[in-house]
Short mmCIF file of C-alpha atoms in Angstrom, two decimals:
data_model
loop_
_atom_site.label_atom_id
_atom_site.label_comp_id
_atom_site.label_asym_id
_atom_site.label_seq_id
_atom_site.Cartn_x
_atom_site.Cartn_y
_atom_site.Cartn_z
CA UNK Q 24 101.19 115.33 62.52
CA UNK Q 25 98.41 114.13 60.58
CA UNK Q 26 95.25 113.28 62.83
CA UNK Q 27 95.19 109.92 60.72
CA UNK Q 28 98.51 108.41 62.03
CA UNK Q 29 98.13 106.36 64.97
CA UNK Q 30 100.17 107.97 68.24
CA UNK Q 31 102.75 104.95 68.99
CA UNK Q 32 104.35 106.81 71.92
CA UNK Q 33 104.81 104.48 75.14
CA UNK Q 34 103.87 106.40 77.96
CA UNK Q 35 104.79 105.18 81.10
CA UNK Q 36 104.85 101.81 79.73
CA UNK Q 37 108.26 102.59 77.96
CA UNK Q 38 109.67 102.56 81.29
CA UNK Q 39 109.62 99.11 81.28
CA UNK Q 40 108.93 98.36 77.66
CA UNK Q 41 110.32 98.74 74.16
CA UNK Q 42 113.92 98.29 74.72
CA UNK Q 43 116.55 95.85 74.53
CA UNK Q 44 116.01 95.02 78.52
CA UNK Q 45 119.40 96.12 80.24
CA UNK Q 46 119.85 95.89 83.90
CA UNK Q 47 120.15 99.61 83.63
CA UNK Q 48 116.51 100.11 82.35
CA UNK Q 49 115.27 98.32 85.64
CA UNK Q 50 117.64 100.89 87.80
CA UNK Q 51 115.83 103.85 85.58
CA UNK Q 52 112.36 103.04 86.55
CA UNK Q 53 112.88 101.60 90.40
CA UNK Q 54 114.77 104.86 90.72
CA UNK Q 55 111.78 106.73 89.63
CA UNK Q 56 109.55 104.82 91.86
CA UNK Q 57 111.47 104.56 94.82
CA UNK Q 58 112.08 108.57 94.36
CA UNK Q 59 108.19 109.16 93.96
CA UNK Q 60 108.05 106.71 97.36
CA UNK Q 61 110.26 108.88 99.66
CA UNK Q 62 108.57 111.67 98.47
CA UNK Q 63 105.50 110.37 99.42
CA UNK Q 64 106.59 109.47 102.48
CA UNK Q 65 108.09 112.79 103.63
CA UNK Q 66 104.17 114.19 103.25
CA UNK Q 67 103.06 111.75 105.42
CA UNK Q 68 105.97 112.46 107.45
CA UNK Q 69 104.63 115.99 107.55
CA UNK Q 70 100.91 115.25 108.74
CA UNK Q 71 101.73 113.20 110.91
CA UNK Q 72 104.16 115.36 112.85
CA UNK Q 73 101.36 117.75 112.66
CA UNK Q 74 99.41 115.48 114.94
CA UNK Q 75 101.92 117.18 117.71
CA UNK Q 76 100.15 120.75 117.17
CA UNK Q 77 96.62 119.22 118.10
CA UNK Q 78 98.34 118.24 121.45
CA UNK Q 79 99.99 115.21 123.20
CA UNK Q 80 97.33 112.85 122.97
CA UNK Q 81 96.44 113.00 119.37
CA UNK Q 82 100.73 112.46 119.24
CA UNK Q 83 100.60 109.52 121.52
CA UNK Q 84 97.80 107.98 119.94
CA UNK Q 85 99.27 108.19 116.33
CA UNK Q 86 103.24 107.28 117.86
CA UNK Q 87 102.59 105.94 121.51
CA UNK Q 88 102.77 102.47 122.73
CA UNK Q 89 99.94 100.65 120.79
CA UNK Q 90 99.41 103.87 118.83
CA UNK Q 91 97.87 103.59 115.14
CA UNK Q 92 101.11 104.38 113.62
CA UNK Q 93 102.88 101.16 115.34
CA UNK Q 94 100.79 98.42 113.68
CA UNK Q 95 102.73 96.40 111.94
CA UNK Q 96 102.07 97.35 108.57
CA UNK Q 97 103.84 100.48 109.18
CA UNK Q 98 106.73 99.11 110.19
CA UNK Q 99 106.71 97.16 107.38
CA UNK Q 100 106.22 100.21 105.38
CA UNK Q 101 109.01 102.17 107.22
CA UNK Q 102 111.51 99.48 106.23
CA UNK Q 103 110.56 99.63 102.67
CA UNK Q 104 110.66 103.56 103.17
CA UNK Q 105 114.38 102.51 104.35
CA UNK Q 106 114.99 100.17 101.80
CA UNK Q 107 114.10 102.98 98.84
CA UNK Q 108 116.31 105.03 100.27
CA UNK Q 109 119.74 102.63 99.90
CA UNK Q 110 118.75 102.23 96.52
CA UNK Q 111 117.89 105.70 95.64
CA UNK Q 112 121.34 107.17 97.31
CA UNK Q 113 123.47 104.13 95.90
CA UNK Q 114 121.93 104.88 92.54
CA UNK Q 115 121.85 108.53 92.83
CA UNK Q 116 126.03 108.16 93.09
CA UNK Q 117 126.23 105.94 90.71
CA UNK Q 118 124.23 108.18 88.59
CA UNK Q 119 126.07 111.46 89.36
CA UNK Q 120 129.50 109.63 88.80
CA UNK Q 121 128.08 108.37 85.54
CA UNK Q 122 126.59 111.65 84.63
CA UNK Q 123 129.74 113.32 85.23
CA UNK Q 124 131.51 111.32 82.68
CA UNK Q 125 133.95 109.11 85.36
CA UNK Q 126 132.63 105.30 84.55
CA UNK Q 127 131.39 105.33 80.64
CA UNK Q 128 134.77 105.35 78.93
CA UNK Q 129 136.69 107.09 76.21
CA UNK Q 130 135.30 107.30 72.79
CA UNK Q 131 135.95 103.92 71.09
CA UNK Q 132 136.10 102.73 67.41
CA UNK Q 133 133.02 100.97 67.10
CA UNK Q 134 133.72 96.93 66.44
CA UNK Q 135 131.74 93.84 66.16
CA UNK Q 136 130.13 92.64 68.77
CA UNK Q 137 130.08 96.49 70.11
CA UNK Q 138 131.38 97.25 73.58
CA UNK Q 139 129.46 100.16 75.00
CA UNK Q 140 129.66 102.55 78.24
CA UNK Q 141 126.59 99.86 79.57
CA UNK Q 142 129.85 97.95 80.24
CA UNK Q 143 132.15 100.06 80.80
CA UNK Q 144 129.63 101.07 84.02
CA UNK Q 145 128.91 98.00 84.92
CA UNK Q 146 131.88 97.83 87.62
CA UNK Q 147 130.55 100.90 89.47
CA UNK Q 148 127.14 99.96 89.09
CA UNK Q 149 127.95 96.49 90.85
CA UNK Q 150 129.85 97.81 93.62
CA UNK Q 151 127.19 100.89 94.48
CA UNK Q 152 124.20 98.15 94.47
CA UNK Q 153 126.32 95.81 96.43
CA UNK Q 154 126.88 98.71 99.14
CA UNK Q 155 123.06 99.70 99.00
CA UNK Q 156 122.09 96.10 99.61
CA UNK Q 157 124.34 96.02 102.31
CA UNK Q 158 123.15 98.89 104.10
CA UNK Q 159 119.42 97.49 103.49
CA UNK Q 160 120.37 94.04 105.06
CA UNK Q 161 121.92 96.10 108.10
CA UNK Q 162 118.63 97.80 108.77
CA UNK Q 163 116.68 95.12 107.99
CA UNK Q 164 118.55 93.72 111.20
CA UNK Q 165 118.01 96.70 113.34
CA UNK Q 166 114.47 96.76 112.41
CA UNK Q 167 113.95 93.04 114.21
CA UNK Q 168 116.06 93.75 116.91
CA UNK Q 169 113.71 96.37 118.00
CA UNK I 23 116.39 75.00 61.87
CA UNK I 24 115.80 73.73 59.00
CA UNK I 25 115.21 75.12 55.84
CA UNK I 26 111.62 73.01 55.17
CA UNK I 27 109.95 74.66 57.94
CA UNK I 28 108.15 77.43 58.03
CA UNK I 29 108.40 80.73 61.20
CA UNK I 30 105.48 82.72 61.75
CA UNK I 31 105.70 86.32 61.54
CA UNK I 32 102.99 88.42 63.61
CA UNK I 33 102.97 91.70 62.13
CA UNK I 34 101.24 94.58 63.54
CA UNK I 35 98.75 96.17 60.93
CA UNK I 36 97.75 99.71 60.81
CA UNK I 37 95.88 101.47 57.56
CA UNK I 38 94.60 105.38 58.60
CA UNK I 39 92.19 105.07 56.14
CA UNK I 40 89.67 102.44 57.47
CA UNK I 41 91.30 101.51 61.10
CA UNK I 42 91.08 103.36 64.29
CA UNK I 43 93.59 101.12 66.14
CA UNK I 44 96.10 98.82 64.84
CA UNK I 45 95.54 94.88 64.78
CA UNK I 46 97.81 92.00 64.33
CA UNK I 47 98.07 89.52 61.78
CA UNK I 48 99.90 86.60 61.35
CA UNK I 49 101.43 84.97 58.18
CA UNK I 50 103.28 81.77 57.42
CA UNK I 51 106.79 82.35 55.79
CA UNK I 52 108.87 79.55 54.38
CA UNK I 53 112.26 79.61 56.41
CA UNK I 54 115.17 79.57 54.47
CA UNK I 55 119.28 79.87 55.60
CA UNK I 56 120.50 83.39 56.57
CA UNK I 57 117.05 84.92 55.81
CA UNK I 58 116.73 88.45 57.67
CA UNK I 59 112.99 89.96 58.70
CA UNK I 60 113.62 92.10 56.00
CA UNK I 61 113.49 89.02 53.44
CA UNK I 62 110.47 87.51 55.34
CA UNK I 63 108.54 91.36 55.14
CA UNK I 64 109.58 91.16 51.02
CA UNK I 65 108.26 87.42 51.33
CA UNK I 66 105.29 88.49 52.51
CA UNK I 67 104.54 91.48 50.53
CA UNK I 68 104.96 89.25 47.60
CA UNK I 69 102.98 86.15 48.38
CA UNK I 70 100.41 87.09 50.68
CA UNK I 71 100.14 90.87 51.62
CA UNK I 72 100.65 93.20 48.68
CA UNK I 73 99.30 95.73 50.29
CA UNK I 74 101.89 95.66 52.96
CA UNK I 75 103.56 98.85 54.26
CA UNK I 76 107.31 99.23 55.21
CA UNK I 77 110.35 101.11 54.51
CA UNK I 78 113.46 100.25 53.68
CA UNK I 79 116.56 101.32 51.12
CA UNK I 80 120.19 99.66 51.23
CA UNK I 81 119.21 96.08 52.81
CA UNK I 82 122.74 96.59 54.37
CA UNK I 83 122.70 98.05 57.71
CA UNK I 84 123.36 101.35 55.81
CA UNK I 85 120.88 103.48 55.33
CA UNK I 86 119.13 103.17 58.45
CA UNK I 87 115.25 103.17 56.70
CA UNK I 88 114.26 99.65 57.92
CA UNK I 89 114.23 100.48 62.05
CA UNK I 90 111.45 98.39 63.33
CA UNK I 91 110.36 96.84 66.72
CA UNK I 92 111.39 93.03 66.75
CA UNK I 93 110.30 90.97 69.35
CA UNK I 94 110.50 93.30 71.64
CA UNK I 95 113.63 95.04 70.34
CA UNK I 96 113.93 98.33 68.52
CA UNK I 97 116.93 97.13 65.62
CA UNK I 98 116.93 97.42 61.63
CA UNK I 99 115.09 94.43 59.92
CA UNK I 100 117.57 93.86 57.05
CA UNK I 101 120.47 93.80 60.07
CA UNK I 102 118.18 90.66 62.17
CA UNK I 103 118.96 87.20 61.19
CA UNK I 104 115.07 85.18 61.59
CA UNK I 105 117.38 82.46 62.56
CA UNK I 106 119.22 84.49 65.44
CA UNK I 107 116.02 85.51 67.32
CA UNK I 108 115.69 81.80 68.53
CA UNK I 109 111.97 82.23 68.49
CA UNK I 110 109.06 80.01 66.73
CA UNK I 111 107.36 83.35 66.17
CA UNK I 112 108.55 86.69 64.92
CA UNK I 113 106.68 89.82 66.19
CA UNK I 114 106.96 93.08 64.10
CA UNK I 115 105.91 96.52 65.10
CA UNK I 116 106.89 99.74 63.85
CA UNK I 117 108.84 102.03 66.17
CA UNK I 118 107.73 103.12 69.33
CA UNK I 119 107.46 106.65 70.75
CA UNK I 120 106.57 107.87 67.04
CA UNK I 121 103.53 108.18 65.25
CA UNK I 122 102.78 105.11 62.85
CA UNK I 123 101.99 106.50 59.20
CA UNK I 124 100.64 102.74 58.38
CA UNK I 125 101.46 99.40 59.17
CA UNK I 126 105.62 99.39 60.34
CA UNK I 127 106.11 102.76 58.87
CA UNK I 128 107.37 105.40 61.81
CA UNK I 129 106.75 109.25 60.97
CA UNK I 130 110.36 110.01 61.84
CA UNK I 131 109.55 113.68 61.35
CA UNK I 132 109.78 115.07 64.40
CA UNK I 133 113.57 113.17 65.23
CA UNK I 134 114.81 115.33 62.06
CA UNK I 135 112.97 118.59 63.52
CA UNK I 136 115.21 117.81 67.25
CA UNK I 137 118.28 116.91 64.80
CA UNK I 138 118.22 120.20 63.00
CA UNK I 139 117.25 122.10 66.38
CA UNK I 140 120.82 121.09 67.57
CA UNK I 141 122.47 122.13 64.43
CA UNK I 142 124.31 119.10 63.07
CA UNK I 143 127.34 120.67 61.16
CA UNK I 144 130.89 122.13 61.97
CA UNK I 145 129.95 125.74 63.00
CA UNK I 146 132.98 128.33 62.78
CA UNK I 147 133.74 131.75 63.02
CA UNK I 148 135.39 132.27 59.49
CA UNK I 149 132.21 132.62 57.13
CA UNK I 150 134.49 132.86 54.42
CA UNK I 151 136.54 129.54 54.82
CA UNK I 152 132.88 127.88 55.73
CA UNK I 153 131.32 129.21 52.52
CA UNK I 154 134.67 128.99 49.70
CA UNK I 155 136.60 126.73 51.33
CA UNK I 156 140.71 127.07 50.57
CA UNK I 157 141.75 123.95 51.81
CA UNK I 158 140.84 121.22 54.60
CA UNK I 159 141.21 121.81 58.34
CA UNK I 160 143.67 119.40 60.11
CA UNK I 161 143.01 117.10 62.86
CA UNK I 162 144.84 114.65 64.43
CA UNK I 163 143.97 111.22 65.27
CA UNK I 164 143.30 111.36 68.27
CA UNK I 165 141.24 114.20 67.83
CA UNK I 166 139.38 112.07 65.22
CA UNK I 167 138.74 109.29 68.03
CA UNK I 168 137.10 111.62 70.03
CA UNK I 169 133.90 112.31 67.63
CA UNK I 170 134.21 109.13 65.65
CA UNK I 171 132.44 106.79 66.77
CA UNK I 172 129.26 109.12 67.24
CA UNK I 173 129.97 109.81 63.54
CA UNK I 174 128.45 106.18 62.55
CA UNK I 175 125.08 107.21 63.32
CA UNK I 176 122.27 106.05 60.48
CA UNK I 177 119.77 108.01 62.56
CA UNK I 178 117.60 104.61 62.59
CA UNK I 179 115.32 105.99 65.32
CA UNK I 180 115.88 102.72 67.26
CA UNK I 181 117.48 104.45 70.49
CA UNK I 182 114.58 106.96 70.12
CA UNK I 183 112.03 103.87 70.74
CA UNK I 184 114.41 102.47 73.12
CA UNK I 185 114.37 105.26 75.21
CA UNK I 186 112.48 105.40 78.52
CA UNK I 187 112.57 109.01 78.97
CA UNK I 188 111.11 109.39 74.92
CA UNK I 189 108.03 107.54 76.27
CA UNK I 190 107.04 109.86 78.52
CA UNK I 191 108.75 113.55 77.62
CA UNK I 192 107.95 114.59 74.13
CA UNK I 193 109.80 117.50 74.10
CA UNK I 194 113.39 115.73 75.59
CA UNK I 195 114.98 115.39 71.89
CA UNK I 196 116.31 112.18 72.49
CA UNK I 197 119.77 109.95 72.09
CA UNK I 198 120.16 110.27 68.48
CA UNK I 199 120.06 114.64 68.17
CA UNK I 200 122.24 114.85 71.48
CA UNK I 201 124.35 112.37 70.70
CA UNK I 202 124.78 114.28 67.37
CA UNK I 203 125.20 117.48 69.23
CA UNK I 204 128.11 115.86 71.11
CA UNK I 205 129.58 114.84 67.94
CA UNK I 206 129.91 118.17 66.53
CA UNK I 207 131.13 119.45 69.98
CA UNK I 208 133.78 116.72 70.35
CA UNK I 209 134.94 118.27 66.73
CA UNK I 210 138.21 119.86 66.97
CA UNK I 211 137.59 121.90 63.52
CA UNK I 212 134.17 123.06 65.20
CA UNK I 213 133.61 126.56 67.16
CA UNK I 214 129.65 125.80 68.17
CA UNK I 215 129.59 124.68 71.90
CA UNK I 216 128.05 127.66 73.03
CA UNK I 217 125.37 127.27 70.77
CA UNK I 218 125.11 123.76 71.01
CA UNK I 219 124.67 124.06 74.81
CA UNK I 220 121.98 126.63 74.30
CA UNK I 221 119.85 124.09 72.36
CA UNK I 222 119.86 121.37 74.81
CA UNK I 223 121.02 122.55 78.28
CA UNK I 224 117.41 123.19 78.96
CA UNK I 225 113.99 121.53 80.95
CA UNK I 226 113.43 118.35 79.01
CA UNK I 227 116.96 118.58 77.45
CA UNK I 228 120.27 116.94 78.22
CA UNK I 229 119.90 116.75 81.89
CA UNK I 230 116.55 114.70 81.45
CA UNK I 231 118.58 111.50 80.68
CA UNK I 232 119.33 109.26 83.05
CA UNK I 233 121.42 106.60 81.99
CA UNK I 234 118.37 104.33 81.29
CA UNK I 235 121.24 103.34 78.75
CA UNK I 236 118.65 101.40 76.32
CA UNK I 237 119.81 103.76 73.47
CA UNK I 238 123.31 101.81 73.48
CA UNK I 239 121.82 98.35 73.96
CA UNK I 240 119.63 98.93 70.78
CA UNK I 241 122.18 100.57 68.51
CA UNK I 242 122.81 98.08 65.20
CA UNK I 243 125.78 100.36 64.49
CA UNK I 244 127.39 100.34 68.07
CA UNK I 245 127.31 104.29 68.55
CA UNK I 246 126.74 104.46 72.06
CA UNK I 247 124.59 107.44 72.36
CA UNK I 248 124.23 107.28 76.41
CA UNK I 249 128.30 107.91 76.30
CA UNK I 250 127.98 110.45 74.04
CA UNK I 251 124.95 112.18 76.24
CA UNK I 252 127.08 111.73 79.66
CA UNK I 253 129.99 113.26 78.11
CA UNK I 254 128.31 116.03 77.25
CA UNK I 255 126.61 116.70 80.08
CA UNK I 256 130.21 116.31 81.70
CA UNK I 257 131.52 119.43 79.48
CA UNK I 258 128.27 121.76 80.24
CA UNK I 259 128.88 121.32 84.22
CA UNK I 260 132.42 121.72 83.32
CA UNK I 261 131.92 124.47 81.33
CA UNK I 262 129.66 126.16 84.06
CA UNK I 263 132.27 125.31 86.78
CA UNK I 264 134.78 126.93 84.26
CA UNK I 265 136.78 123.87 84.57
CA UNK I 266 136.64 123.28 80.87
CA UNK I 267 139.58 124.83 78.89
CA UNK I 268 138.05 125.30 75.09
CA UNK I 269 139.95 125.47 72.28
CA UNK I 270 139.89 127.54 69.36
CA UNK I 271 138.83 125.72 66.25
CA UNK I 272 142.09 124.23 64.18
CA UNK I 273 142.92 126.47 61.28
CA UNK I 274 143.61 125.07 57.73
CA UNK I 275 145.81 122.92 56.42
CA UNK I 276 146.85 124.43 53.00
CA UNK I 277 145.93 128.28 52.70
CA UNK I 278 145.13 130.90 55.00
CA UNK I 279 145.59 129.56 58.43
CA UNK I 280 142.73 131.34 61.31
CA UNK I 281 144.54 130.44 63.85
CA UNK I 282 147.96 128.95 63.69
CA UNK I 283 149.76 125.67 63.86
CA UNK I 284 149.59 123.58 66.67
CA UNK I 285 152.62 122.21 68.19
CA UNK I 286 153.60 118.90 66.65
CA UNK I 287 151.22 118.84 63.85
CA UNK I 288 153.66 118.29 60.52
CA UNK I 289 153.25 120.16 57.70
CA UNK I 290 151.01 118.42 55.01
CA UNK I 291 152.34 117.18 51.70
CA UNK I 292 151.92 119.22 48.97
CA UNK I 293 148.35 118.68 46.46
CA UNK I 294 148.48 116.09 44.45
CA UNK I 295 146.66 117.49 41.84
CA UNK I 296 147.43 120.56 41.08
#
């Protein structure tokens, strides 16, 4: 490509721009970001377990009562950690169903206004995010019981 | 809306020669009944920006040359009703996740390289037939319905700017080629799977879509690329899994037949013309 032409590729910002806004885009990119979030988490989980090598009182005063780890902005952070995970495993079926050709449909002769496999998906994808949302109200729950 | 008033159209300006970024400008058009943003580009280029760059052929939803980002949208100008966007103001841009030649005009270049990498014709084992045709192949309908509505791509670009995995993976070829690639799969008078699959069961290929589904949203011609992208990743993990029974490519109608008659396939009339 000619040095002169101007380089109109989105970048990250395509992942939430440039399209014709379906539901669908929005599960694309929280997917992505909830994915990068576990992943992030499972390297803290990883230090911090650690802490257990250097002996019980670095443990207890990362995880003991009134230990750095129980302030409540980790808590807070453990339920979103909880929350990205109903999403990501709702839409991670939802995506391998999809993927494997179940919920998009049959090919269709294509006629005004055009019915797509966005709707012929939409079913599944409303029952998966329905049970995901259930199963993040239900630990929402456990997590102010305790 | 009436036809005395005017709509603004804020169109996104780009000349290589003397810019090194792109800047907007915005123009006055006289509204008038069923005008499309194709009419209000012409409009324009006429009255108050000759030197106005854009592309465009059939002004039919045809040809697929006017593909253009519309408010927001990726769709073909001569296809979008000024009327139907409901706005005061109509923003053009060229397509996204290209390189912009100048003004709204895309280099679409490297979609025809990723089309051509997937090779976009019936591929068969009888040179011969392929090269001197005797006679047509038969197909059914129904195994007409199962390519044809992939068939009514204009390769627009507009699910390649749609796409949210184009934006950040150069190298993932996008809806339009794998959709294509499905197409010619799907074909019963086509023998190329295999080296179909090659071309796009790899990193950044087939697999790298995730149903972000914006391709199908954006398509003026309702192909439905994501369908055509999930079914074929369906028939390369069936394929691995050897769950996927392939059959030979149909023979010919008329002529020398490659490999038989189907069951319940009637014998063609004779030629017409002789």
């Amino acid at each position: 490509m000619s040095s002169k032409s101007y380089d109109n590729h989105l970048g990250i910002k395509g992942w939430a721009l440039g399209g014709a806004w379906s539901p669908e885009r929005y599960l694309y990119t929280l997917h992505r970001v909830t994915g990068l979030g576990i992943l992030s988490y499972f390297l803290l989980h990883i230090l911090v377990t650690t802490s257990r090598a250097f002996g019980p009182a670095q443990w207890n005063a990362l995880l003991g009562d009134g230990g750095f780890l129980r302030h409540p902005v980790f808590v807070v952070g453990e339920f979103l950690v909880l929350a990205a995970f109903g999403f990501h495993a709702a839409n991670g079926v939802r995506l391998i169903l999809i993927e494997l050709g179940f919920a998009v449909g049959r090919p269709i002769e294509p006629v005004y206004p055009y019915k797509t496999s966005l709707h012929a998906s939409r079913f599944v994808t409303v029952v998966l995010m329905l049970a995901g949302a259930a199963f993040i109200v239900l630990g929402g729950l456990e997590f102010l019981r305790h | 809306m009436s036809e005395s008033k005017t709509i603004h159209f804020r169109i996104r300006k780009f000349n290589p020669e003397t810019d090194p970024a792109p800047s907007w400008k915005t123009f006055a058009v006289p509204f008038a009944k069923g005008m499309t943003v194709l009419d209000g580009l012409h409009w324009i280029k006429r009255n108050q920006d000759t030197g106005l760059a854009f592309r465009y052929s059939c002004r039919m939803g045809v040809c697929g040359s006017c593909g253009m980002l519309i408010n927001g949208r990726p769709t073909l100008a001569c296809n979008t009703q000024v009327a139907a966007l409901k706005a005061a103001m109509v923003v053009v841009a060229p397509l996204p996740n290209f390189h912009t030649v100048r003004d709204l005009v895309p280099d679409l270049t490297p979609m025809f390289e990723k089309h051509q990498a997937i090779r976009p014709f019936i591929l068969r084992e009888d040179k011969g037939e392929m090269d001197a045709p005797t006679a047509e192949f038969y197909q059914t309908p129904h195994e007409l319905e199962e390519y044809l509505q992939f068939s009514f791509c204009i390769r627009c670009g507009a699910c390649m700017a749609a796409c949210p995995t184009m934006a950040t993976d150069r190298d993932y070829p996008g809806p339009m080629p794998l959709a294509q690639a499905y197409r010619y799969s799907a074909d019963s008078r086509d023998g190329g799977f295999a080296e179909r699959a090659k071309a796009v069961d790899r990193k950044s290929g087939v697999f790298s879509c995730h149903f972000g589904s914006e391709c199908s949203a954006a398509c003026p011609k309702g192909v439905d690329p994501a369908k055509a992208i999930q079914l074929m990743k369906r028939r390369l993990v069936f394929d691995y899994l050897r769950l996927f029974k392939a059959k030979k490519p149909c023979g010919g109608v008329h002529g020398q037949r490659t490999t038989g008659r189907r069951e319940g396939i009637p014998e063609a009339p004779e030629y017409t013309i002789k």
